[in-house]
Amino acid sequence: MSAHADPHCIFCKIVAGQIPSRKVYEDDELFAFHDIHPWAPVHFLMVPKLHVASMAHVGPEHEALLGRIMALAPKLALEQGCQPYPDGGFRIVVNTGAQGGQEVHHLHVHVMGGPRPWARG
Ligand code: 5GP
Ligand code: ZN
């Protein structure tokens, strides 16, 4: 586990390979993997390898990292089976804090898509 990880964080453990996941993508800064309880036919999570607890913790120093996640999401969505815009598409969600529905406190971007109906949402 890297020096920027939280040893108690489940997503840091997934990034480090200490908890298995179905990987979608990895580079030096980012990791993406399928959600264990998918809401939609395609549902994966994109995380920075750096432990950032939530969107509420984001500052100017994270602009490039978040930009990279957002710029990569459409490509990964298509690769994972989302259908093309405008008839297909995808949904991007970032739950933040208790009232925002956040359960895992390592910043993650949900990417969901595929044919309706979805299990949720
Ligand atoms: P949140 O509610 O924090 O936005 O979403 C956390 C997401 O992480 C949930 O959709 C949940 O299914 C997913 N999740 C929680 N634990 C694990 C895990 O161990 N592996 C994977 N692949 N997904 C997980
Ligand atoms: Zn973490």
Tab-separated table of N, CA, C and O and ligand atoms in Angstrom:
chain	number	residue	atom	x	y	z
A	1	MET	N	0.855	-1.207	0.000
A	1	MET	CA	0.000	0.000	0.000
A	1	MET	C	0.882	1.245	0.000
A	1	MET	O	1.886	1.279	0.688
A	2	SER	N	0.488	2.265	-0.779
A	2	SER	CA	1.345	3.447	-0.911
A	2	SER	C	1.259	4.340	0.330
A	2	SER	O	0.359	4.192	1.162
A	3	ALA	N	2.161	5.273	0.423
A	3	ALA	CA	2.197	6.194	1.566
A	3	ALA	C	0.981	7.115	1.590
A	3	ALA	O	0.669	7.688	2.633
A	4	HIS	N	0.289	7.231	0.447
A	4	HIS	CA	-0.878	8.112	0.377
A	4	HIS	C	-2.182	7.363	0.652
A	4	HIS	O	-3.259	7.892	0.446
A	5	ALA	N	-2.063	6.120	1.107
A	5	ALA	CA	-3.250	5.309	1.346
A	5	ALA	C	-3.623	5.325	2.821
A	5	ALA	O	-2.810	5.637	3.683
A	6	ASP	N	-4.892	4.998	3.089
A	6	ASP	CA	-5.392	4.846	4.457
A	6	ASP	C	-5.533	3.343	4.703
A	6	ASP	O	-6.327	2.684	4.031
A	7	PRO	N	-4.781	2.793	5.652
A	7	PRO	CA	-4.784	1.335	5.839
A	7	PRO	C	-6.138	0.769	6.258
A	7	PRO	O	-6.354	-0.433	6.161
A	8	HIS	N	-7.056	1.647	6.707
A	8	HIS	CA	-8.380	1.166	7.116
A	8	HIS	C	-9.425	1.337	6.014
A	8	HIS	O	-10.592	1.011	6.232
A	9	CYS	N	-9.001	1.847	4.858
A	9	CYS	CA	-9.960	2.208	3.806
A	9	CYS	C	-10.132	1.040	2.827
A	9	CYS	O	-9.158	0.548	2.254
A	10	ILE	N	-11.369	0.653	2.615
A	10	ILE	CA	-11.662	-0.505	1.756
A	10	ILE	C	-11.239	-0.243	0.307
A	10	ILE	O	-10.739	-1.151	-0.366
A	11	PHE	N	-11.401	0.994	-0.180
A	11	PHE	CA	-11.018	1.252	-1.569
A	11	PHE	C	-9.495	1.381	-1.719
A	11	PHE	O	-8.947	0.997	-2.754
A	12	CYS	N	-8.794	1.857	-0.694
A	12	CYS	CA	-7.324	1.800	-0.724
A	12	CYS	C	-6.862	0.344	-0.786
A	12	CYS	O	-5.896	0.026	-1.494
A	13	LYS	N	-7.561	-0.530	-0.075
A	13	LYS	CA	-7.202	-1.960	-0.113
A	13	LYS	C	-7.481	-2.556	-1.483
A	13	LYS	O	-6.708	-3.399	-1.967
A	14	ILE	N	-8.550	-2.135	-2.127
A	14	ILE	CA	-8.845	-2.602	-3.498
A	14	ILE	C	-7.761	-2.099	-4.447
A	14	ILE	O	-7.240	-2.862	-5.272
A	15	VAL	N	-7.394	-0.817	-4.335
A	15	VAL	CA	-6.338	-0.259	-5.193
A	15	VAL	C	-5.032	-1.033	-5.013
A	15	VAL	O	-4.321	-1.317	-5.990
A	16	ALA	N	-4.738	-1.415	-3.772
A	16	ALA	CA	-3.489	-2.125	-3.463
A	16	ALA	C	-3.558	-3.614	-3.794
A	16	ALA	O	-2.557	-4.317	-3.651
A	17	GLY	N	-4.749	-4.092	-4.200
A	17	GLY	CA	-4.899	-5.512	-4.523
A	17	GLY	C	-5.062	-6.390	-3.289
A	17	GLY	O	-5.040	-7.617	-3.394
A	18	GLN	N	-5.262	-5.763	-2.124
A	18	GLN	CA	-5.426	-6.537	-0.880
A	18	GLN	C	-6.843	-7.084	-0.744
A	18	GLN	O	-7.089	-8.026	0.007
A	19	ILE	N	-7.797	-6.436	-1.445
A	19	ILE	CA	-9.160	-6.949	-1.575
A	19	ILE	C	-9.385	-7.124	-3.072
A	19	ILE	O	-9.116	-6.199	-3.842
A	20	PRO	N	-9.833	-8.301	-3.496
A	20	PRO	CA	-10.009	-8.511	-4.940
A	20	PRO	C	-11.133	-7.664	-5.522
A	20	PRO	O	-12.107	-7.345	-4.829
A	21	SER	N	-10.967	-7.297	-6.776
A	21	SER	CA	-12.030	-6.579	-7.486
A	21	SER	C	-11.944	-6.954	-8.956
A	21	SER	O	-10.939	-7.490	-9.406
A	22	ARG	N	-13.003	-6.665	-9.676
A	22	ARG	CA	-13.010	-6.867	-11.129
A	22	ARG	C	-12.556	-5.558	-11.768
A	22	ARG	O	-13.330	-4.606	-11.904
A	23	LYS	N	-11.289	-5.508	-12.158
A	23	LYS	CA	-10.676	-4.260	-12.630
A	23	LYS	C	-11.189	-3.875	-14.013
A	23	LYS	O	-11.298	-4.716	-14.890
A	24	VAL	N	-11.445	-2.582	-14.171
A	24	VAL	CA	-11.862	-2.005	-15.454
A	24	VAL	C	-10.698	-1.248	-16.092
A	24	VAL	O	-10.536	-1.243	-17.315
A	25	TYR	N	-9.898	-0.599	-15.250
A	25	TYR	CA	-8.839	0.279	-15.763
A	25	TYR	C	-7.855	0.572	-14.630
A	25	TYR	O	-8.263	0.667	-13.466
A	26	GLU	N	-6.600	0.778	-15.002
A	26	GLU	CA	-5.616	1.228	-14.013
A	26	GLU	C	-4.521	2.013	-14.710
A	26	GLU	O	-4.057	1.634	-15.799
A	27	ASP	N	-4.096	3.109	-14.106
A	27	ASP	CA	-2.862	3.773	-14.506
A	27	ASP	C	-2.168	4.255	-13.233
A	27	ASP	O	-2.531	3.823	-12.127
A	28	ASP	N	-1.197	5.137	-13.365
A	28	ASP	CA	-0.430	5.508	-12.169
A	28	ASP	C	-1.241	6.292	-11.148
A	28	ASP	O	-0.925	6.277	-9.958
A	29	GLU	N	-2.322	6.957	-11.596
A	29	GLU	CA	-3.108	7.807	-10.685
A	29	GLU	C	-4.510	7.294	-10.400
A	29	GLU	O	-5.118	7.696	-9.408
A	30	LEU	N	-5.043	6.481	-11.317
A	30	LEU	CA	-6.465	6.107	-11.265
A	30	LEU	C	-6.648	4.601	-11.244
A	30	LEU	O	-5.824	3.853	-11.790
A	31	PHE	N	-7.783	4.186	-10.667
A	31	PHE	CA	-8.161	2.770	-10.660
A	31	PHE	C	-9.673	2.725	-10.852
A	31	PHE	O	-10.399	3.552	-10.298
A	32	ALA	N	-10.143	1.786	-11.672
A	32	ALA	CA	-11.588	1.625	-11.889
A	32	ALA	C	-11.923	0.149	-11.794
A	32	ALA	O	-11.167	-0.707	-12.266
A	33	PHE	N	-13.088	-0.138	-11.188
A	33	PHE	CA	-13.498	-1.533	-10.955
A	33	PHE	C	-15.015	-1.608	-10.880
A	33	PHE	O	-15.690	-0.626	-10.568
A	34	HIS	N	-15.528	-2.810	-11.155
A	34	HIS	CA	-16.975	-3.000	-11.149
A	34	HIS	C	-17.525	-2.914	-9.728
A	34	HIS	O	-16.941	-3.488	-8.798
A	35	ASP	N	-18.675	-2.253	-9.599
A	35	ASP	CA	-19.357	-2.190	-8.302
A	35	ASP	C	-19.861	-3.583	-7.933
A	35	ASP	O	-20.401	-4.307	-8.762
A	36	ILE	N	-19.699	-3.953	-6.681
A	36	ILE	CA	-20.068	-5.294	-6.226
A	36	ILE	C	-21.589	-5.476	-6.194
A	36	ILE	O	-22.080	-6.600	-6.293
A	37	HIS	N	-22.337	-4.385	-6.081
A	37	HIS	CA	-23.808	-4.429	-6.103
A	37	HIS	C	-24.320	-3.480	-7.182
A	37	HIS	O	-24.787	-2.375	-6.872
A	38	PRO	N	-24.241	-3.911	-8.437
A	38	PRO	CA	-24.570	-2.979	-9.533
A	38	PRO	C	-26.038	-2.555	-9.560
A	38	PRO	O	-26.925	-3.357	-9.311
A	39	TRP	N	-26.236	-1.273	-9.875
A	39	TRP	CA	-27.578	-0.711	-10.037
A	39	TRP	C	-28.065	-0.852	-11.476
A	39	TRP	O	-29.243	-0.692	-11.747
A	40	ALA	N	-27.131	-1.053	-12.373
A	40	ALA	CA	-27.427	-0.973	-13.807
A	40	ALA	C	-26.606	-2.065	-14.504
A	40	ALA	O	-25.651	-2.604	-13.916
A	41	PRO	N	-26.956	-2.405	-15.756
A	41	PRO	CA	-26.185	-3.436	-16.468
A	41	PRO	C	-24.686	-3.131	-16.519
A	41	PRO	O	-23.865	-4.051	-16.481
A	42	VAL	N	-24.340	-1.867	-16.635
A	42	VAL	CA	-22.951	-1.417	-16.503
A	42	VAL	C	-22.880	-0.549	-15.248
A	42	VAL	O	-23.656	0.391	-15.111
A	43	HIS	N	-22.016	-0.886	-14.320
A	43	HIS	CA	-21.861	-0.053	-13.109
A	43	HIS	C	-20.452	-0.272	-12.576
A	43	HIS	O	-20.133	-1.316	-12.017
A	44	PHE	N	-19.617	0.723	-12.810
A	44	PHE	CA	-18.267	0.638	-12.266
A	44	PHE	C	-17.933	1.919	-11.523
A	44	PHE	O	-18.650	2.928	-11.624
A	45	LEU	N	-16.881	1.845	-10.724
A	45	LEU	CA	-16.439	2.966	-9.896
A	45	LEU	C	-15.051	3.392	-10.351
A	45	LEU	O	-14.202	2.544	-10.634
A	46	MET	N	-14.841	4.699	-10.416
A	46	MET	CA	-13.523	5.250	-10.746
A	46	MET	C	-13.001	5.964	-9.507
A	46	MET	O	-13.703	6.812	-8.947
A	47	VAL	N	-11.786	5.620	-9.084
A	47	VAL	CA	-11.217	6.232	-7.879
A	47	VAL	C	-9.811	6.750	-8.160
A	47	VAL	O	-9.072	6.149	-8.946
A	48	PRO	N	-9.433	7.832	-7.481
A	48	PRO	CA	-8.017	8.189	-7.486
A	48	PRO	C	-7.266	7.190	-6.603
A	48	PRO	O	-7.814	6.740	-5.594
A	49	LYS	N	-6.065	6.834	-6.965
A	49	LYS	CA	-5.268	5.969	-6.080
A	49	LYS	C	-4.958	6.677	-4.767
A	49	LYS	O	-4.889	6.058	-3.703
A	50	LEU	N	-4.771	7.978	-4.842
A	50	LEU	CA	-4.580	8.807	-3.661
A	50	LEU	C	-5.838	8.745	-2.803
A	50	LEU	O	-6.949	8.882	-3.331
A	51	HIS	N	-5.676	8.544	-1.499
A	51	HIS	CA	-6.848	8.540	-0.615
A	51	HIS	C	-7.343	9.966	-0.398
A	51	HIS	O	-6.734	10.744	0.335
A	52	VAL	N	-8.451	10.295	-1.045
A	52	VAL	CA	-9.181	11.540	-0.814
A	52	VAL	C	-10.534	11.088	-0.285
A	52	VAL	O	-11.188	10.237	-0.907
A	53	ALA	N	-10.962	11.596	0.877
A	53	ALA	CA	-12.121	11.002	1.551
A	53	ALA	C	-13.425	11.227	0.801
A	53	ALA	O	-14.307	10.356	0.803
A	54	SER	N	-13.586	12.400	0.183
A	54	SER	CA	-14.863	12.695	-0.482
A	54	SER	C	-14.690	13.921	-1.372
A	54	SER	O	-13.651	14.587	-1.342
A	55	MET	N	-15.762	14.238	-2.111
A	55	MET	CA	-15.763	15.471	-2.908
A	55	MET	C	-15.651	16.700	-2.012
A	55	MET	O	-15.168	17.740	-2.456
A	56	ALA	N	-16.080	16.571	-0.759
A	56	ALA	CA	-15.990	17.699	0.166
A	56	ALA	C	-14.539	18.024	0.523
A	56	ALA	O	-14.259	19.091	1.072
A	57	HIS	N	-13.625	17.108	0.232
A	57	HIS	CA	-12.215	17.293	0.543
A	57	HIS	C	-11.400	17.768	-0.662
A	57	HIS	O	-10.175	17.873	-0.585
A	58	VAL	N	-12.090	18.009	-1.773
A	58	VAL	CA	-11.388	18.353	-3.015
A	58	VAL	C	-11.027	19.834	-3.031
A	58	VAL	O	-11.828	20.684	-2.626
A	59	GLY	N	-9.831	20.124	-3.482
A	59	GLY	CA	-9.373	21.499	-3.620
A	59	GLY	C	-8.673	21.684	-4.944
A	59	GLY	O	-8.607	20.750	-5.770
A	60	PRO	N	-8.115	22.876	-5.164
A	60	PRO	CA	-7.456	23.173	-6.437
A	60	PRO	C	-6.348	22.178	-6.783
A	60	PRO	O	-6.095	21.930	-7.958
A	61	GLU	N	-5.727	21.580	-5.773
A	61	GLU	CA	-4.650	20.615	-6.023
A	61	GLU	C	-5.155	19.328	-6.685
A	61	GLU	O	-4.361	18.536	-7.172
A	62	HIS	N	-6.492	19.144	-6.684
A	62	HIS	CA	-7.057	17.919	-7.275
A	62	HIS	C	-7.676	18.156	-8.658
A	62	HIS	O	-8.280	17.235	-9.221
A	63	GLU	N	-7.533	19.375	-9.186
A	63	GLU	CA	-8.199	19.693	-10.461
A	63	GLU	C	-7.788	18.739	-11.572
A	63	GLU	O	-8.629	18.231	-12.324
A	64	ALA	N	-6.509	18.484	-11.700
A	64	ALA	CA	-6.041	17.639	-12.802
A	64	ALA	C	-6.523	16.200	-12.631
A	64	ALA	O	-6.958	15.562	-13.600
A	65	LEU	N	-6.491	15.722	-11.402
A	65	LEU	CA	-6.928	14.355	-11.112
A	65	LEU	C	-8.409	14.173	-11.458
A	65	LEU	O	-8.796	13.203	-12.130
A	66	LEU	N	-9.237	15.098	-11.005
A	66	LEU	CA	-10.671	14.995	-11.288
A	66	LEU	C	-10.941	15.174	-12.782
A	66	LEU	O	-11.816	14.514	-13.336
A	67	GLY	N	-10.172	16.053	-13.402
A	67	GLY	CA	-10.312	16.239	-14.846
A	67	GLY	C	-9.998	14.961	-15.593
A	67	GLY	O	-10.689	14.595	-16.548
A	68	ARG	N	-8.990	14.267	-15.150
A	68	ARG	CA	-8.618	13.000	-15.799
A	68	ARG	C	-9.727	11.971	-15.631
A	68	ARG	O	-10.048	11.228	-16.549
A	69	ILE	N	-10.312	11.883	-14.433
A	69	ILE	CA	-11.406	10.923	-14.217
A	69	ILE	C	-12.563	11.248	-15.160
A	69	ILE	O	-13.085	10.367	-15.862
A	70	MET	N	-12.963	12.517	-15.200
A	70	MET	CA	-14.118	12.899	-16.020
A	70	MET	C	-13.846	12.716	-17.507
A	70	MET	O	-14.752	12.339	-18.260
A	71	ALA	N	-12.628	12.958	-17.929
A	71	ALA	CA	-12.304	12.821	-19.352
A	71	ALA	C	-12.192	11.355	-19.769
A	71	ALA	O	-12.400	11.020	-20.933
A	72	LEU	N	-11.875	10.494	-18.815
A	72	LEU	CA	-11.730	9.066	-19.115
A	72	LEU	C	-13.070	8.326	-19.036
A	72	LEU	O	-13.255	7.305	-19.710
A	73	ALA	N	-13.999	8.842	-18.234
A	73	ALA	CA	-15.257	8.126	-17.986
A	73	ALA	C	-16.014	7.760	-19.273
A	73	ALA	O	-16.461	6.612	-19.400
A	74	PRO	N	-16.180	8.651	-20.244
A	74	PRO	CA	-16.945	8.287	-21.443
A	74	PRO	C	-16.307	7.132	-22.225
A	74	PRO	O	-17.021	6.268	-22.746
A	75	LYS	N	-14.991	7.114	-22.285
A	75	LYS	CA	-14.286	6.041	-23.003
A	75	LYS	C	-14.505	4.701	-22.290
A	75	LYS	O	-14.855	3.705	-22.927
A	76	LEU	N	-14.329	4.685	-20.975
A	76	LEU	CA	-14.519	3.436	-20.229
A	76	LEU	C	-15.978	2.993	-20.292
A	76	LEU	O	-16.266	1.791	-20.379
A	77	ALA	N	-16.912	3.956	-20.246
A	77	ALA	CA	-18.342	3.611	-20.313
A	77	ALA	C	-18.639	2.842	-21.599
A	77	ALA	O	-19.288	1.785	-21.569
A	78	LEU	N	-18.149	3.319	-22.707
A	78	LEU	CA	-18.370	2.623	-23.988
A	78	LEU	C	-17.678	1.266	-23.992
A	78	LEU	O	-18.266	0.262	-24.418
A	79	GLU	N	-16.455	1.222	-23.502
A	79	GLU	CA	-15.723	-0.051	-23.459
A	79	GLU	C	-16.448	-1.096	-22.613
A	79	GLU	O	-16.381	-2.292	-22.906
A	80	GLN	N	-17.145	-0.633	-21.567
A	80	GLN	CA	-17.804	-1.566	-20.651
A	80	GLN	C	-19.223	-1.920	-21.085
A	80	GLN	O	-19.918	-2.659	-20.380
A	81	GLY	N	-19.679	-1.353	-22.181
A	81	GLY	CA	-20.967	-1.778	-22.732
A	81	GLY	C	-22.063	-0.739	-22.716
A	81	GLY	O	-23.187	-1.036	-23.122
A	82	CYS	N	-21.785	0.466	-22.250
A	82	CYS	CA	-22.780	1.529	-22.398
A	82	CYS	C	-22.951	1.810	-23.887
A	82	CYS	O	-21.982	1.745	-24.650
A	83	GLN	N	-24.173	2.115	-24.271
A	83	GLN	CA	-24.453	2.366	-25.677
A	83	GLN	C	-24.205	3.836	-25.997
A	83	GLN	O	-24.199	4.690	-25.105
A	84	PRO	N	-23.968	4.141	-27.276
A	84	PRO	CA	-23.556	5.512	-27.615
A	84	PRO	C	-24.640	6.566	-27.365
A	84	PRO	O	-25.830	6.273	-27.450
A	85	TYR	N	-24.193	7.758	-27.084
A	85	TYR	CA	-25.042	8.950	-26.986
A	85	TYR	C	-25.609	9.239	-28.374
A	85	TYR	O	-24.884	9.063	-29.360
A	86	PRO	N	-26.857	9.659	-28.511
A	86	PRO	CA	-27.784	10.090	-27.461
A	86	PRO	C	-28.771	9.016	-27.012
A	86	PRO	O	-29.419	9.180	-25.989
A	87	ASP	N	-28.909	7.913	-27.746
A	87	ASP	CA	-29.917	6.922	-27.355
A	87	ASP	C	-29.440	6.091	-26.167
A	87	ASP	O	-30.252	5.603	-25.377
A	88	GLY	N	-28.146	5.874	-26.065
A	88	GLY	CA	-27.587	5.179	-24.913
A	88	GLY	C	-27.198	6.182	-23.847
A	88	GLY	O	-28.035	6.867	-23.307
A	89	GLY	N	-25.915	6.249	-23.565
A	89	GLY	CA	-25.438	7.215	-22.563
A	89	GLY	C	-25.091	6.529	-21.266
A	89	GLY	O	-24.964	5.306	-21.187
A	90	PHE	N	-24.958	7.351	-20.237
A	90	PHE	CA	-24.555	6.830	-18.920
A	90	PHE	C	-24.886	7.888	-17.890
A	90	PHE	O	-25.191	9.035	-18.231
A	91	ARG	N	-24.824	7.466	-16.633
A	91	ARG	CA	-25.042	8.393	-15.511
A	91	ARG	C	-23.791	8.397	-14.658
A	91	ARG	O	-23.238	7.334	-14.345
A	92	ILE	N	-23.365	9.599	-14.259
A	92	ILE	CA	-22.220	9.759	-13.358
A	92	ILE	C	-22.735	10.328	-12.044
A	92	ILE	O	-23.462	11.325	-12.042
A	93	VAL	N	-22.375	9.666	-10.930
A	93	VAL	CA	-22.853	10.073	-9.611
A	93	VAL	C	-21.674	10.082	-8.647
A	93	VAL	O	-20.846	9.159	-8.666
A	94	VAL	N	-21.609	11.118	-7.817
A	94	VAL	CA	-20.602	11.156	-6.749
A	94	VAL	C	-21.321	11.461	-5.437
A	94	VAL	O	-21.599	12.634	-5.123
A	95	ASN	N	-21.671	10.427	-4.692
A	95	ASN	CA	-22.322	10.621	-3.403
A	95	ASN	C	-21.307	11.216	-2.429
A	95	ASN	O	-20.154	10.761	-2.378
A	96	THR	N	-21.765	12.199	-1.655
A	96	THR	CA	-20.830	12.928	-0.782
A	96	THR	C	-21.446	13.170	0.589
A	96	THR	O	-22.473	13.858	0.700
A	97	GLY	N	-20.846	12.568	1.613
A	97	GLY	CA	-21.317	12.762	2.987
A	97	GLY	C	-22.559	11.925	3.271
A	97	GLY	O	-23.145	11.310	2.370
A	98	ALA	N	-22.954	11.909	4.546
A	98	ALA	CA	-24.074	11.062	4.971
A	98	ALA	C	-25.357	11.442	4.238
A	98	ALA	O	-26.070	10.580	3.726
A	99	GLN	N	-25.657	12.735	4.177
A	99	GLN	CA	-26.895	13.146	3.522
A	99	GLN	C	-26.802	12.999	2.011
A	99	GLN	O	-27.814	12.912	1.332
A	100	GLY	N	-25.597	12.933	1.490
A	100	GLY	CA	-25.398	12.677	0.066
A	100	GLY	C	-25.379	11.201	-0.275
A	100	GLY	O	-25.217	10.833	-1.441
A	101	GLY	N	-25.541	10.335	0.751
A	101	GLY	CA	-25.625	8.901	0.504
A	101	GLY	C	-24.285	8.208	0.365
A	101	GLY	O	-24.217	7.093	-0.163
A	102	GLN	N	-23.200	8.840	0.835
A	102	GLN	CA	-21.872	8.229	0.714
A	102	GLN	C	-21.667	7.175	1.801
A	102	GLN	O	-21.853	7.458	2.988
A	103	GLU	N	-21.288	5.969	1.377
A	103	GLU	CA	-21.040	4.885	2.328
A	103	GLU	C	-19.554	4.563	2.459
A	103	GLU	O	-19.109	4.170	3.545
A	104	VAL	N	-18.813	4.701	1.374
A	104	VAL	CA	-17.370	4.431	1.416
A	104	VAL	C	-16.637	5.765	1.306
A	104	VAL	O	-16.833	6.516	0.333
A	105	HIS	N	-15.786	6.038	2.306
A	105	HIS	CA	-15.175	7.371	2.393
A	105	HIS	C	-13.800	7.410	1.735
A	105	HIS	O	-12.788	7.719	2.375
A	106	HIS	N	-13.815	7.057	0.455
A	106	HIS	CA	-12.692	7.256	-0.481
A	106	HIS	C	-13.376	7.718	-1.754
A	106	HIS	O	-14.227	6.983	-2.305
A	107	LEU	N	-13.061	8.907	-2.193
A	107	LEU	CA	-13.726	9.531	-3.344
A	107	LEU	C	-13.881	8.536	-4.486
A	107	LEU	O	-12.906	7.905	-4.905
A	108	HIS	N	-15.114	8.388	-4.965
A	108	HIS	CA	-15.370	7.477	-6.089
A	108	HIS	C	-16.472	8.029	-6.959
A	108	HIS	O	-17.437	8.601	-6.472
A	109	VAL	N	-16.298	7.836	-8.252
A	109	VAL	CA	-17.262	8.289	-9.251
A	109	VAL	C	-17.979	7.046	-9.778
A	109	VAL	O	-17.351	6.143	-10.337
A	110	HIS	N	-19.294	6.980	-9.559
A	110	HIS	CA	-20.093	5.887	-10.117
A	110	HIS	C	-20.354	6.186	-11.590
A	110	HIS	O	-20.785	7.289	-11.936
A	111	VAL	N	-20.137	5.197	-12.446
A	111	VAL	CA	-20.528	5.303	-13.857
A	111	VAL	C	-21.491	4.157	-14.127
A	111	VAL	O	-21.132	2.982	-13.947
A	112	MET	N	-22.724	4.520	-14.514
A	112	MET	CA	-23.793	3.530	-14.706
A	112	MET	C	-24.413	3.708	-16.067
A	112	MET	O	-24.607	4.837	-16.531
A	113	GLY	N	-24.775	2.590	-16.682
A	113	GLY	CA	-25.445	2.684	-17.967
A	113	GLY	C	-25.911	1.322	-18.430
A	113	GLY	O	-25.887	0.349	-17.673
A	114	GLY	N	-26.345	1.275	-19.678
A	114	GLY	CA	-26.870	0.043	-20.255
A	114	GLY	C	-28.380	0.096	-20.365
A	114	GLY	O	-29.022	1.018	-19.857
A	115	PRO	N	-28.952	-0.905	-21.027
A	115	PRO	CA	-30.385	-0.889	-21.299
A	115	PRO	C	-31.240	-0.845	-20.035
A	115	PRO	O	-30.903	-1.478	-19.030
A	116	ARG	N	-32.349	-0.111	-20.116
A	116	ARG	CA	-33.347	-0.067	-19.036
A	116	ARG	C	-34.219	-1.317	-19.126
A	116	ARG	O	-34.389	-1.867	-20.204
A	117	PRO	N	-34.853	-1.755	-18.006
A	117	PRO	CA	-34.816	-1.122	-16.688
A	117	PRO	C	-33.543	-1.477	-15.922
A	117	PRO	O	-32.920	-2.498	-16.182
A	118	TRP	N	-33.191	-0.598	-15.004
A	118	TRP	CA	-32.076	-0.828	-14.100
A	118	TRP	C	-32.606	-1.400	-12.781
A	118	TRP	O	-33.778	-1.239	-12.457
A	119	ALA	N	-31.722	-2.021	-12.046
A	119	ALA	CA	-32.105	-2.560	-10.741
A	119	ALA	C	-32.548	-1.429	-9.801
A	119	ALA	O	-33.472	-1.588	-9.015
A	120	ARG	N	-31.886	-0.281	-9.919
A	120	ARG	CA	-32.225	0.918	-9.123
A	120	ARG	C	-31.899	2.142	-9.956
A	120	ARG	O	-31.028	2.092	-10.803
A	121	GLY	N	-32.579	3.216	-9.677
A	121	GLY	CA	-32.189	4.503	-10.255
A	121	GLY	C	-32.794	4.794	-11.617
A	121	GLY	O	-33.247	3.929	-12.338
B	1	5GP	P1	-21.362	5.083	-2.063
B	1	5GP	O1	-22.693	4.804	-1.445
B	1	5GP	O2	-20.304	5.330	-1.022
B	1	5GP	O3	-21.431	6.148	-3.117
B	1	5GP	O4	-21.002	3.795	-2.898
B	1	5GP	C1	-20.158	2.801	-2.464
B	1	5GP	C2	-20.272	1.709	-3.495
B	1	5GP	O5	-19.209	0.806	-3.294
B	1	5GP	C3	-21.576	0.901	-3.415
B	1	5GP	O6	-22.256	0.981	-4.657
B	1	5GP	C4	-21.109	-0.512	-3.093
B	1	5GP	O7	-21.844	-1.511	-3.782
B	1	5GP	C5	-19.668	-0.499	-3.539
B	1	5GP	N1	-18.802	-1.370	-2.766
B	1	5GP	C6	-18.707	-1.427	-1.409
B	1	5GP	N2	-17.793	-2.340	-1.030
B	1	5GP	C7	-17.284	-2.851	-2.184
B	1	5GP	C8	-16.286	-3.856	-2.438
B	1	5GP	O8	-15.682	-4.449	-1.543
B	1	5GP	N3	-16.021	-4.120	-3.745
B	1	5GP	C9	-16.670	-3.495	-4.761
B	1	5GP	N4	-16.336	-3.841	-6.018
B	1	5GP	N5	-17.617	-2.543	-4.549
B	1	5GP	C10	-17.912	-2.243	-3.281
B	2	ZN	ZN	-8.807	5.168	0.567
